[in-house]
PDB file of C-alpha atoms in Angstrom:
ATOM      1  CA  GLY A   1     -23.246 -76.938 -71.367  1.00  0.00           C
ATOM      2  CA  LEU A   2     -19.600 -75.365 -71.612  1.00  0.00           C
ATOM      3  CA  PRO A   3     -16.269 -76.184 -70.252  1.00  0.00           C
ATOM      4  CA  VAL A   4     -15.867 -74.260 -66.179  1.00  0.00           C
ATOM      5  CA  PHE A   5     -12.495 -72.406 -65.553  1.00  0.00           C
ATOM      6  CA  PHE A   6     -11.105 -71.394 -62.717  1.00  0.00           C
ATOM      7  CA  CYS A   7      -9.713 -67.572 -63.429  1.00  0.00           C
ATOM      8  CA  ALA A   8      -7.217 -66.472 -61.189  1.00  0.00           C
ATOM      9  CA  CYS A   9      -7.095 -62.356 -62.578  1.00  0.00           C
ATOM     10  CA  THR A  10      -4.808 -60.665 -60.576  1.00  0.00           C
ATOM     11  CA  ASP A  11      -5.665 -57.507 -61.597  1.00  0.00           C
ATOM     12  CA  GLU A  12      -9.201 -58.017 -60.283  1.00  0.00           C
ATOM     13  CA  LYS A  13      -8.491 -60.015 -56.586  1.00  0.00           C
ATOM     14  CA  LYS A  14     -12.218 -60.630 -55.856  1.00  0.00           C
ATOM     15  CA  ARG A  15     -12.020 -63.171 -59.242  1.00  0.00           C
ATOM     16  CA  ALA A  16      -8.781 -65.016 -57.814  1.00  0.00           C
ATOM     17  CA  GLY A  17      -9.506 -68.814 -57.868  1.00  0.00           C
ATOM     18  CA  MET A  18     -13.474 -68.089 -58.645  1.00  0.00           C
ATOM     19  CA  ALA A  19     -15.164 -70.514 -60.607  1.00  0.00           C
ATOM     20  CA  GLN A  20     -15.923 -69.694 -63.823  1.00  0.00           C
ATOM     21  CA  ARG A  21     -18.693 -70.487 -67.054  1.00  0.00           C
ATOM     22  CA  LEU A  22     -17.182 -70.353 -70.353  1.00  0.00           C
ATOM     23  CA  VAL A  23     -20.556 -68.513 -72.387  1.00  0.00           C
ATOM     24  CA  GLY A  24     -18.652 -67.523 -75.535  1.00  0.00           C
ATOM     25  CA  LEU A  25     -15.351 -67.675 -77.081  1.00  0.00           C
ATOM     26  CA  GLU A  26     -13.799 -65.613 -80.205  1.00  0.00           C
ATOM     27  CA  TRP A  27     -11.534 -66.045 -82.626  1.00  0.00           C
ATOM     28  CA  LYS A  28      -9.007 -64.548 -85.226  1.00  0.00           C
ATOM     29  CA  PHE A  29      -6.286 -66.015 -87.501  1.00  0.00           C
ATOM     30  CA  GLY A  30      -3.707 -63.629 -88.416  1.00  0.00           C
ATOM     31  CA  VAL A  31      -0.451 -63.998 -90.031  1.00  0.00           C
ATOM     32  CA  THR A  32       2.899 -61.426 -89.362  1.00  0.00           C
ATOM     33  CA  ALA A  33       3.126 -59.034 -91.775  1.00  0.00           C
ATOM     34  CA  SER A  34       5.926 -56.722 -89.798  1.00  0.00           C
ATOM     35  CA  SER A  35       8.198 -57.039 -87.237  1.00  0.00           C
ATOM     36  CA  ASP A  36      11.740 -55.988 -85.753  1.00  0.00           C
ATOM     37  CA  GLU A  37      12.491 -59.379 -85.968  1.00  0.00           C
ATOM     38  CA  LEU A  38      13.214 -60.914 -89.552  1.00  0.00           C
ATOM     39  CA  GLN A  39      11.823 -64.819 -87.951  1.00  0.00           C
ATOM     40  CA  ALA A  40       8.377 -63.372 -87.162  1.00  0.00           C
ATOM     41  CA  VAL A  41       7.253 -62.544 -90.460  1.00  0.00           C
ATOM     42  CA  GLY A  42       5.230 -64.571 -91.983  1.00  0.00           C
ATOM     43  CA  SER A  43       4.794 -66.274 -88.907  1.00  0.00           C
ATOM     44  CA  SER A  44       0.884 -67.651 -88.225  1.00  0.00           C
ATOM     45  CA  PHE A  45      -1.282 -67.052 -84.600  1.00  0.00           C
ATOM     46  CA  VAL A  46      -4.623 -66.747 -82.981  1.00  0.00           C
ATOM     47  CA  LEU A  47      -6.123 -64.723 -80.826  1.00  0.00           C
ATOM     48  CA  VAL A  48      -8.790 -65.619 -78.920  1.00  0.00           C
ATOM     49  CA  ARG A  49     -10.922 -64.049 -76.615  1.00  0.00           C
ATOM     50  CA  LEU A  50     -12.747 -66.390 -74.307  1.00  0.00           C
ATOM     51  CA  ARG A  51     -16.278 -64.638 -72.526  1.00  0.00           C
ATOM     52  CA  LEU A  52     -16.566 -66.308 -68.928  1.00  0.00           C
ATOM     53  CA  ALA A  53     -18.991 -65.800 -66.399  1.00  0.00           C
ATOM     54  CA  PRO A  54     -19.465 -66.733 -62.471  1.00  0.00           C
ATOM     55  CA  LYS A  55     -20.821 -69.868 -62.328  1.00  0.00           C
ATOM     56  CA  GLN A  56     -23.231 -68.746 -59.727  1.00  0.00           C
ATOM     57  CA  GLY A  57     -24.966 -65.710 -61.723  1.00  0.00           C
ATOM     58  CA  ASP A  58     -23.600 -63.265 -59.389  1.00  0.00           C
ATOM     59  CA  GLY A  59     -21.284 -61.016 -61.050  1.00  0.00           C
ATOM     60  CA  GLU A  60     -19.592 -59.502 -64.192  1.00  0.00           C
ATOM     61  CA  GLU A  61     -19.064 -61.129 -66.725  1.00  0.00           C
ATOM     62  CA  LEU A  62     -15.196 -61.106 -67.752  1.00  0.00           C
ATOM     63  CA  THR A  63     -13.040 -61.380 -70.642  1.00  0.00           C
ATOM     64  CA  VAL A  64     -10.316 -62.975 -70.921  1.00  0.00           C
ATOM     65  CA  PRO A  65      -7.773 -62.572 -74.722  1.00  0.00           C
ATOM     66  CA  MET A  66      -5.271 -64.412 -75.621  1.00  0.00           C
ATOM     67  CA  GLU A  67      -2.774 -64.307 -78.731  1.00  0.00           C
ATOM     68  CA  LEU A  68      -1.841 -68.486 -79.491  1.00  0.00           C
ATOM     69  CA  THR A  69       0.392 -70.203 -82.300  1.00  0.00           C
ATOM     70  CA  LEU A  70      -0.689 -72.659 -84.076  1.00  0.00           C
ATOM     71  CA  PRO A  71       0.091 -75.691 -81.870  1.00  0.00           C
ATOM     72  CA  GLN A  72      -1.033 -73.646 -78.538  1.00  0.00           C
ATOM     73  CA  PHE A  73      -4.500 -72.776 -80.119  1.00  0.00           C
ATOM     74  CA  TYR A  74      -4.955 -76.633 -81.350  1.00  0.00           C
ATOM     75  CA  ALA A  75      -3.690 -77.783 -77.995  1.00  0.00           C
ATOM     76  CA  PHE A  76      -6.223 -75.581 -76.680  1.00  0.00           C
ATOM     77  CA  LEU A  77      -9.165 -76.477 -78.927  1.00  0.00           C
ATOM     78  CA  HIS A  78      -8.083 -80.376 -77.898  1.00  0.00           C
ATOM     79  CA  GLU A  79      -8.970 -79.671 -74.301  1.00  0.00           C
ATOM     80  CA  LEU A  80     -12.207 -78.426 -74.508  1.00  0.00           C
ATOM     81  CA  GLU A  81     -12.884 -81.139 -76.740  1.00  0.00           C
ATOM     82  CA  LYS A  82     -11.923 -83.209 -73.763  1.00  0.00           C
ATOM     83  CA  ALA A  83     -13.772 -81.105 -71.481  1.00  0.00           C
ATOM     84  CA  LYS A  84     -17.371 -81.160 -73.517  1.00  0.00           C
ATOM     85  CA  ALA A  85     -16.664 -84.694 -73.584  1.00  0.00           C
ATOM     86  CA  ALA A  86     -16.082 -85.064 -69.736  1.00  0.00           C
ATOM     87  CA  LEU A  87     -19.521 -82.845 -69.368  1.00  0.00           C
ATOM     88  CA  GLU A  88     -21.803 -85.051 -72.058  1.00  0.00           C
ATOM     89  CA  SER A  89     -20.955 -88.180 -70.347  1.00  0.00           C
ATOM     90  CA  ALA A  90     -21.287 -87.311 -66.693  1.00  0.00           C
TER      91      ALA A  90
END
């Protein structure tokens, strides 16, 4: 099974604090090719889209987009691996 998240979505108050089940994760790696800030050019990032479904099975699927730096992505991946290990040992 995939981890359960708690989603606090400001645009949809009915979902605030509702337990969500991760049903999909997509990611794309990118490199900034052009920017007003010279420092940003050549920096890498990861675009992540989480697909969440209500834990109880009633309601719509929710997509949560995120743009992460590489260190943030690796930290996020580490947390997902810890959650998976905890679920497998339970």
